Amino acid sequence: MIELEGVPELIDPVMVAAFEGWNDAGDAASTAVAHLEREWKGEVFAALDAEDYYDFQVNRPTVWMDAGVRKITWPTTRLSVVRVGGDKPRDLVLVRGIEPSMRWRSFCNELLGFAHELGVELVVVLGALLGDTPHTRPVPVSGVTSDSDLAQRMDLEETKYEGPTGIVGVLQEACTHAGVPAVSLWAAVPHYVSQPPNPKATLALLNRLEDLLDLRIPLGELAEDARAWQVGVDQLAAEDSEVAEYVQTLEEARDTAELPEASGEAIAREFERYLRRRDVSPPGGHATADGGDTASYLRDNPGNRSRPPRPPKPDAPGNAENSGETGDAGDQGSDGEDTSED
């Protein structure tokens, strides 16, 4: 560990982590942590030594110019801290980096060492996977944990996943063995439009994090970006009859599966979420109460925004939301885990 500054004194700290790579479809998870860092002006206080964990032929350093002087930025994982104000202020320790190439156990132990030193009370790891989910519906976000008591207390699922895992699963397991409460939040990204960025999935993860930690996260332009993303994908899908037909099939399957959720109790619960946010919504607004922006909410084109890349044909390799694979695990932005992954 390379310490860049002294370790700060923190209030009720929670660690929120995300890693680029296999567990970050559409860059949704890493972008969520970057958003928190930017909106709350996070101060980096430590970084992992890149020599210990990264293969530089896989994750190459970049060269840039600073006032005529050549400098190199090395791939690594950095820790920053932000203070969330309000009636009960608390601190978030933000961990943002790249899935390591080697020595995963040492990597996790080093992060947990800092968590212990800072008095972290909970670790939340964000992830995103490719799934058979339509872009026109709210983004599914699953919250899972290995701790049965924590699952009951925070209304989470107990993980039952078996199969290949990434650094998200390894870090959560390390937390369990170290006695640190840990939760993973997983967003499902449509496999037919997997190219980053995916602001709609990022927005859904942040909304779920708000509920989990009882925070109010400033969204800035993220809600508008999600609207523009949806409009762009709508237009591209409409231009390809095969994709449009495939999306309709996914919509029908999703609506049928979620029909029991349209109960009076579920609607009341979501309306309460809306009312809690209504009086404190920052500029830029929030997503609709379901946490993922309904199709009607995203129909209006906010302006001259570039459209996302054309989605591949529906027979492109993808992953059903509840399977254990998402195609080639070596591709940037894909994920090999189910939403029940730890």
mmCIF file of N, CA, C and O in Angstrom, residues 61-64 69-75 78:
data_model
loop_
_atom_site.group_PDB
_atom_site.id
_atom_site.type_symbol
_atom_site.label_atom_id
_atom_site.label_comp_id
_atom_site.label_asym_id
_atom_site.label_seq_id
_atom_site.Cartn_x
_atom_site.Cartn_y
_atom_site.Cartn_z
ATOM 1 N N PRO A 61 0.039 0.993 -18.653
ATOM 2 C CA PRO A 61 0.090 2.380 -18.170
ATOM 3 C C PRO A 61 -0.116 3.342 -19.333
ATOM 4 O O PRO A 61 0.043 2.971 -20.501
ATOM 5 N N THR A 62 -0.492 4.565 -19.028
ATOM 6 C CA THR A 62 -0.688 5.590 -20.054
ATOM 7 C C THR A 62 0.278 6.742 -19.825
ATOM 8 O O THR A 62 0.595 7.088 -18.684
ATOM 9 N N VAL A 63 0.732 7.325 -20.936
ATOM 10 C CA VAL A 63 1.646 8.459 -20.893
ATOM 11 C C VAL A 63 0.865 9.725 -21.231
ATOM 12 O O VAL A 63 0.020 9.731 -22.129
ATOM 13 N N TRP A 64 1.143 10.802 -20.496
ATOM 14 C CA TRP A 64 0.473 12.077 -20.760
ATOM 15 C C TRP A 64 1.434 13.220 -20.461
ATOM 16 O O TRP A 64 2.484 13.031 -19.851
ATOM 17 N N VAL A 69 5.879 18.257 -19.509
ATOM 18 C CA VAL A 69 6.622 17.172 -18.850
ATOM 19 C C VAL A 69 5.856 15.864 -19.030
ATOM 20 O O VAL A 69 4.661 15.782 -18.719
ATOM 21 N N ARG A 70 6.542 14.832 -19.546
ATOM 22 C CA ARG A 70 5.908 13.522 -19.725
ATOM 23 C C ARG A 70 5.729 12.841 -18.373
ATOM 24 O O ARG A 70 6.655 12.749 -17.574
ATOM 25 N N LYS A 71 4.510 12.327 -18.150
ATOM 26 C CA LYS A 71 4.218 11.594 -16.929
ATOM 27 C C LYS A 71 3.501 10.295 -17.270
ATOM 28 O O LYS A 71 2.908 10.165 -18.343
ATOM 29 N N ILE A 72 3.571 9.349 -16.352
ATOM 30 C CA ILE A 72 2.941 8.042 -16.558
ATOM 31 C C ILE A 72 1.908 7.802 -15.459
ATOM 32 O O ILE A 72 2.189 8.000 -14.272
ATOM 33 N N THR A 73 0.733 7.371 -15.863
ATOM 34 C CA THR A 73 -0.295 6.936 -14.918
ATOM 35 C C THR A 73 -0.355 5.419 -14.947
ATOM 36 O O THR A 73 -0.578 4.815 -16.009
ATOM 37 N N TRP A 74 -0.159 4.795 -13.795
ATOM 38 C CA TRP A 74 -0.140 3.339 -13.702
ATOM 39 C C TRP A 74 -1.522 2.814 -13.319
ATOM 40 O O TRP A 74 -2.223 3.421 -12.516
ATOM 41 N N PRO A 75 -1.919 1.667 -13.883
ATOM 42 C CA PRO A 75 -3.199 1.069 -13.486
ATOM 43 C C PRO A 75 -3.134 0.627 -12.029
ATOM 44 O O PRO A 75 -2.168 -0.016 -11.615
ATOM 45 N N ARG A 78 -7.425 2.895 -6.131
ATOM 46 C CA ARG A 78 -7.258 4.038 -5.225
ATOM 47 C C ARG A 78 -8.399 4.108 -4.225
ATOM 48 O O ARG A 78 -9.526 3.714 -4.514
#
